[in-house]
Amino acid sequence: MSDNYTPQPEHKFTFGLWTVGNTGRDPFGGPVREPKSPAELVRLLGEVGAYGVNFHDNDLIPIDATPTERDQILKEFRKALSDTGLVVPMATTNLFGDPVFKDGAFTANDPKVRAYALQKTMNAIDLGVELGAKIYVFWGGREGTETDASKNPVDAIKRNREAMNFLCEYALDKKYDLKFALEAKPNEPRADIYNPTTGHMLAFIATLDHPEMVGVNPEVAHEHMAGINFMHGVAQAWEAGKLFHIDLNDQYPGRYDQDLRFGSRDLKAAFFLVKFLEDVGYAGSRHFDAHAYRTEDYEGVKDFARGCMRTYLILKEKAAQFSADEEIQALLAEINADDGSMATYFGKYSAEKAIALKAQSFDRAAIANRGLKYERLDQLTIDLLLGAR
Ligand code: GLT
Ligand code: MN
Ligand code: MN
């Protein structure tokens, strides 16, 4: 049965192989689910109605696979894609799992590690493009420190920049139709990670040789770990033309990286995020970078995946309801009322404007006396979210 909450291809819901393939291992305990092959995971995603699947090079091809094993895995993966109709919109490199990356990849102090990271990424880009990826994510989970005695952060920034410039040139040289999306995270697995927030990433991108082909991949959990408003960061990326991809999940602030089901922790923040993405017409993947609770078997993993998409679609409906709600809209119109009397002072600077504005008198007390009705507006939003309107 199909309803408003049934995922459709146009919703662009995607999952990483590492998300539904997560076996529940954590720092305190081993796996609780048997691993599934990439092809099996594609079929699971097909069953729950996802549009696409993303992967790290080594989610698909183990780091030590032989060429024959590689061919066999790829054959089964392609077959599963064509049987289910799933596509591969994004790919990425695992630059954090292998012990060689214990001091980072592009920012490691050992030049052999830095060179190997570039080589591994070029190969992984080839693999991703071969399977159709148009977005390539860089999450530098190990690009950080435990002790700042080990590395000058300016060196780390320069090494990171050099690597990104090299890889942009590689993609251009190969004539790949590919854009890069940089994903920030403040900490974990390193004690501190460089470029810890989406805002830092945006500033870093502006310093690259090919900023036009590099954007961001903000993740809800990562900005919540930093205790900041995720939607504001997303909006800033969007306004700068840099929202190339998004990782949706949920997270309590101030804790380890929880990667909870989308909307399961802070529904109100999730609502304003969905509302933003839908209002501006964000056309990229809605990628769920989360995993099922460790308590679950694979039926629970499907419940988790279905839940992510269902919550998104319910919130999308709530966003439309917000825009159509007469009382809410009347309040917004009142709050944003503008009699035009100040228009002459805005826009581009001129000396005349500055003189006129300096001569203008303002009744501060009268202006400040006006109540802004945000309490009522917020409660109407809450009523709407709780189904009381
Ligand atoms: C890892 C991390 C995610 C990144 C993935 C891409 S891997 O699971 O926690 O946030 O998006 O490298
Ligand atoms: Mn992520
Ligand atoms: Mn995460």
XYZ file of C-alpha atoms and ligand atoms in Angstrom:
403
model
C 0.000 0.000 0.000
C 1.359 3.380 -0.959
C 0.678 6.540 1.058
C 2.400 9.882 1.650
C 4.933 8.142 3.832
C 6.014 5.527 1.289
C 9.508 6.297 -0.014
C 9.686 7.004 -3.739
C 12.763 7.422 -5.965
C 12.168 11.186 -6.201
C 12.729 11.486 -2.450
C 16.360 10.465 -3.049
C 16.699 8.466 0.166
C 20.088 6.792 0.349
C 22.013 4.725 2.885
C 25.675 3.766 3.148
C 26.666 0.098 3.030
C 28.252 0.817 6.410
C 24.921 1.975 7.898
C 22.556 -0.959 7.353
C 25.661 -3.173 7.289
C 26.694 -2.051 10.782
C 27.059 -5.212 12.881
C 26.706 -3.462 16.240
C 30.351 -3.525 17.246
C 31.278 -0.776 19.719
C 34.327 -0.040 21.902
C 32.885 -2.251 24.657
C 31.502 -5.204 22.761
C 31.723 -7.278 19.618
C 29.275 -7.640 16.755
C 25.678 -8.678 17.471
C 24.657 -9.214 13.830
C 26.228 -11.491 11.214
C 27.868 -9.447 8.456
C 26.007 -9.293 5.133
C 27.656 -8.976 1.716
C 27.329 -5.701 -0.227
C 24.906 -7.394 -2.636
C 22.741 -8.624 0.263
C 22.692 -5.116 1.718
C 21.577 -3.673 -1.613
C 18.699 -6.156 -1.624
C 17.777 -5.184 1.942
C 17.729 -1.524 0.886
C 15.622 -2.405 -2.138
C 13.147 -4.154 0.149
C 12.685 -1.092 2.384
C 12.305 1.268 -0.591
C 15.571 3.216 -0.655
C 16.682 5.001 -3.826
C 20.422 4.607 -3.573
C 23.393 3.090 -1.828
C 26.744 4.703 -1.019
C 29.990 3.067 0.029
C 33.591 3.412 1.131
C 36.037 1.565 -1.136
C 36.534 -1.079 1.555
C 32.834 -1.526 2.387
C 32.634 -2.949 -1.108
C 36.091 -4.408 -1.758
C 38.059 -5.494 1.335
C 41.448 -3.812 1.546
C 43.275 -7.121 0.989
C 40.948 -8.652 -1.666
C 42.573 -10.426 -4.618
C 41.682 -9.264 -8.162
C 39.495 -12.378 -8.576
C 37.633 -11.652 -5.331
C 37.208 -8.033 -6.428
C 35.682 -9.084 -9.751
C 33.289 -11.499 -8.062
C 32.124 -8.926 -5.487
C 31.610 -6.298 -8.185
C 29.663 -8.719 -10.342
C 27.285 -9.585 -7.499
C 26.971 -5.939 -6.477
C 26.090 -4.813 -10.009
C 23.560 -7.634 -10.321
C 21.903 -6.564 -7.057
C 21.800 -2.934 -8.293
C 20.158 -3.874 -11.553
C 17.686 -6.284 -9.875
C 16.599 -3.660 -7.329
C 16.961 -0.496 -9.441
C 19.130 1.137 -6.770
C 21.744 3.681 -7.875
C 25.092 4.782 -6.398
C 24.973 8.594 -6.016
C 27.976 8.925 -3.677
C 31.198 7.128 -2.829
C 34.038 7.753 -0.405
C 37.369 6.396 0.833
C 38.063 4.612 4.072
C 41.026 6.621 5.347
C 40.507 5.724 8.994
C 40.097 1.972 9.552
C 43.492 0.537 8.699
C 46.304 0.898 11.278
C 48.378 2.722 8.648
C 46.084 5.724 9.234
C 46.571 5.866 13.012
C 48.130 9.365 12.675
C 45.770 10.525 9.944
C 45.872 10.193 6.174
C 46.389 13.468 4.264
C 47.694 15.137 7.436
C 49.859 12.287 8.793
C 53.412 13.184 9.711
C 54.821 10.260 7.699
C 55.074 11.202 3.979
C 54.597 7.519 3.042
C 51.192 7.561 4.738
C 50.244 10.777 2.938
C 51.293 9.362 -0.425
C 49.477 6.071 0.242
C 46.322 8.026 1.196
C 46.426 9.842 -2.147
C 46.969 6.588 -4.037
C 44.121 4.855 -2.170
C 41.791 7.796 -2.805
C 42.545 7.906 -6.540
C 41.744 4.191 -6.797
C 38.592 4.648 -4.747
C 37.492 7.577 -6.915
C 37.914 5.353 -9.995
C 35.755 2.682 -8.346
C 33.061 5.152 -7.289
C 32.867 6.786 -10.718
C 32.741 3.363 -12.392
C 29.609 2.613 -10.374
C 27.977 5.957 -11.127
C 28.885 8.220 -8.206
C 28.635 11.960 -8.892
C 29.499 13.058 -5.365
C 32.667 12.076 -3.576
C 32.742 12.513 0.206
C 35.813 13.202 2.314
C 35.424 12.532 6.007
C 38.796 12.903 7.714
C 38.047 10.985 10.883
C 41.724 10.453 11.671
C 42.896 13.899 10.557
C 43.517 15.199 14.038
C 45.535 14.791 17.203
C 45.571 13.580 20.760
C 48.524 15.838 21.546
C 49.326 19.086 19.790
C 52.981 18.392 20.580
C 52.871 16.050 17.538
C 51.928 18.446 14.769
C 51.604 22.100 13.932
C 47.955 22.646 12.903
C 49.105 25.011 10.143
C 51.106 22.146 8.613
C 48.007 19.958 8.841
C 45.906 22.586 7.049
C 48.537 22.953 4.311
C 48.843 19.179 3.831
C 45.085 18.837 3.669
C 44.876 21.617 1.097
C 47.635 20.114 -1.018
C 45.847 16.744 -1.014
C 42.499 18.264 -1.996
C 44.122 20.289 -4.775
C 45.905 17.177 -6.067
C 42.695 15.125 -6.070
C 40.640 17.876 -7.729
C 43.234 17.933 -10.515
C 43.083 14.152 -10.710
C 39.293 14.190 -11.223
C 39.593 16.987 -13.798
C 42.445 15.194 -15.574
C 40.304 12.039 -15.802
C 37.346 14.144 -16.999
C 35.155 12.725 -14.271
C 31.766 14.331 -13.690
C 32.415 14.491 -9.972
C 32.104 16.947 -7.108
C 33.720 16.673 -3.714
C 31.836 17.092 -0.426
C 33.840 17.632 2.767
C 32.366 16.331 6.016
C 33.311 17.891 9.353
C 33.310 16.288 12.784
C 34.722 17.819 15.992
C 36.190 14.653 17.550
C 36.033 10.834 17.563
C 37.931 8.794 16.639
C 40.674 11.418 17.250
C 40.586 13.493 20.427
C 40.311 16.538 18.156
C 39.734 16.608 14.408
C 40.866 19.476 12.153
C 38.198 21.564 10.423
C 35.790 20.536 13.202
C 32.558 22.080 11.880
C 30.839 22.773 8.579
C 31.708 26.440 9.021
C 35.421 25.615 9.236
C 35.073 23.489 6.099
C 33.427 26.333 4.187
C 36.305 28.634 5.080
C 38.847 25.966 4.063
C 37.149 25.357 0.696
C 37.530 29.021 -0.240
C 41.322 28.554 -0.086
C 41.451 25.655 -2.594
C 42.585 25.853 -6.219
C 39.198 24.604 -7.486
C 36.664 25.791 -4.924
C 33.867 25.443 -7.491
C 34.089 21.652 -7.419
C 34.189 21.339 -3.624
C 31.248 21.667 -1.225
C 30.204 20.187 2.107
C 28.465 17.125 3.497
C 27.154 18.292 6.882
C 26.039 15.600 9.348
C 23.382 16.244 11.999
C 25.196 14.253 14.705
C 28.537 15.927 14.135
C 27.245 19.464 14.584
C 25.125 18.377 17.560
C 28.284 16.896 19.127
C 29.739 20.388 18.843
C 26.577 21.744 20.487
C 25.617 23.956 17.560
C 22.462 24.445 15.491
C 22.757 22.047 12.551
C 20.161 23.743 10.382
C 21.989 27.066 10.616
C 25.165 25.433 9.278
C 23.198 23.763 6.500
C 21.591 27.093 5.616
C 24.981 28.792 5.450
C 26.281 26.042 3.148
C 23.169 26.301 0.998
C 23.385 30.073 0.716
C 27.017 29.729 -0.386
C 26.021 27.191 -3.075
C 27.964 24.497 -1.195
C 25.343 22.038 0.040
C 26.404 19.117 -2.167
C 25.257 16.300 0.128
C 23.798 15.772 3.611
C 24.147 13.095 6.318
C 20.926 12.719 8.287
C 20.802 11.047 11.697
C 20.380 12.176 15.287
C 22.464 12.743 18.375
C 22.376 13.953 21.968
C 24.898 16.803 22.350
C 28.028 16.249 24.397
C 28.162 12.486 23.896
C 30.004 9.961 21.751
C 28.993 9.703 18.073
C 25.606 8.031 18.390
C 24.374 7.998 14.767
C 20.772 7.525 15.918
C 17.790 7.047 13.602
C 16.852 10.339 11.921
C 14.516 12.440 14.059
C 14.615 10.030 17.002
C 16.169 12.464 19.451
C 15.380 16.076 18.548
C 12.176 16.069 16.530
C 11.838 19.827 16.535
C 15.358 20.331 15.123
C 14.636 17.606 12.555
C 11.413 19.396 11.585
C 13.130 22.734 10.973
C 15.831 20.938 8.994
C 13.369 19.101 6.739
C 11.353 22.298 6.365
C 14.504 24.138 5.299
C 15.589 21.495 2.770
C 12.104 21.275 1.273
C 11.463 25.048 1.270
C 14.687 25.833 -0.598
C 14.281 22.886 -2.958
C 17.503 21.037 -2.072
C 17.784 18.472 -4.871
C 20.573 16.212 -3.606
C 20.493 12.881 -1.803
C 18.890 12.584 1.609
C 21.527 10.244 2.955
C 20.906 8.512 6.270
C 24.285 8.071 7.946
C 23.001 6.237 10.976
C 22.655 2.708 12.233
C 20.215 0.515 14.115
C 20.415 0.066 17.876
C 22.733 -2.728 18.996
C 19.653 -4.516 20.343
C 18.354 -5.275 16.850
C 18.495 -8.181 14.410
C 18.142 -7.534 10.657
C 14.364 -7.109 10.988
C 15.204 -4.306 13.396
C 17.689 -2.896 10.877
C 14.847 -2.688 8.367
C 12.634 -1.038 11.005
C 15.447 1.468 11.536
C 15.848 2.229 7.813
C 12.113 2.483 7.221
C 11.853 4.722 10.287
C 14.438 7.214 8.962
C 12.529 7.658 5.709
C 9.089 7.655 7.307
C 10.032 10.340 9.812
C 11.481 12.485 7.020
C 8.256 12.188 5.009
C 6.021 12.905 8.004
C 8.083 16.018 8.758
C 7.899 17.023 5.105
C 4.107 16.858 5.374
C 4.246 18.897 8.585
C 6.374 21.502 6.793
C 3.710 21.825 4.083
C 1.067 22.120 6.823
C 3.107 24.901 8.470
C 3.192 26.828 5.184
C -0.559 26.389 4.687
C -1.592 27.177 8.270
C -3.491 30.484 8.194
C -2.891 31.390 11.814
C 0.839 30.687 11.590
C 1.169 32.560 8.328
C -0.831 35.552 9.608
C 1.449 35.702 12.626
C 4.544 35.537 10.413
C 3.164 38.316 8.222
C 2.556 40.460 11.303
C 6.029 39.728 12.709
C 7.642 40.645 9.401
C 5.550 43.760 8.788
C 7.459 46.524 7.004
C 5.964 49.981 6.271
C 8.843 50.754 3.900
C 9.989 53.802 5.872
C 13.493 52.438 6.386
C 13.985 51.162 2.823
C 16.026 54.154 1.830
C 18.750 53.225 4.340
C 19.399 49.675 3.158
C 21.272 48.219 0.227
C 24.496 49.548 -1.161
C 26.399 52.150 0.824
C 26.561 55.776 -0.256
C 27.895 58.816 1.601
C 24.446 60.491 1.320
C 22.762 57.453 2.830
C 25.212 57.455 5.708
C 24.549 61.156 6.404
C 20.771 60.678 6.224
C 20.861 57.631 8.484
C 23.020 59.389 11.057
C 20.405 62.178 11.155
C 17.460 59.796 11.592
C 15.994 59.646 15.113
C 14.746 56.381 16.583
C 12.260 55.922 19.450
C 14.155 53.026 21.016
C 11.697 52.500 23.865
C 8.689 52.356 21.527
C 10.442 49.911 19.224
C 11.595 47.703 22.089
C 8.148 47.729 23.751
C 6.573 45.644 21.028
C 6.102 41.990 21.926
C 7.189 39.707 19.104
C 4.747 36.810 19.699
C 7.427 34.173 19.214
C 6.038 32.220 22.191
C 2.716 31.864 20.398
C 4.409 31.046 17.117
C 6.528 28.354 18.721
C 3.566 26.815 20.551
C 1.603 26.716 17.292
C 4.581 24.866 15.803
C 4.596 22.450 18.729
C 0.823 21.915 18.451
C 1.292 21.187 14.766
C 4.140 18.748 15.409
C 2.200 16.963 18.147
C -0.854 16.621 15.926
C -2.967 19.074 17.955
C -3.696 21.241 14.906
C 31.794 7.003 9.349
C 31.499 8.382 9.849
C 30.531 9.066 8.976
C 31.068 9.369 7.613
C 31.318 8.152 6.829
C 31.976 8.543 5.526
S 32.163 6.950 7.685
O 30.715 6.173 9.583
O 31.001 8.295 11.181
O 30.052 10.231 9.549
O 30.079 10.057 6.895
O 33.343 8.392 5.538
Mn 28.617 11.027 8.094
Mn 28.427 10.188 12.621
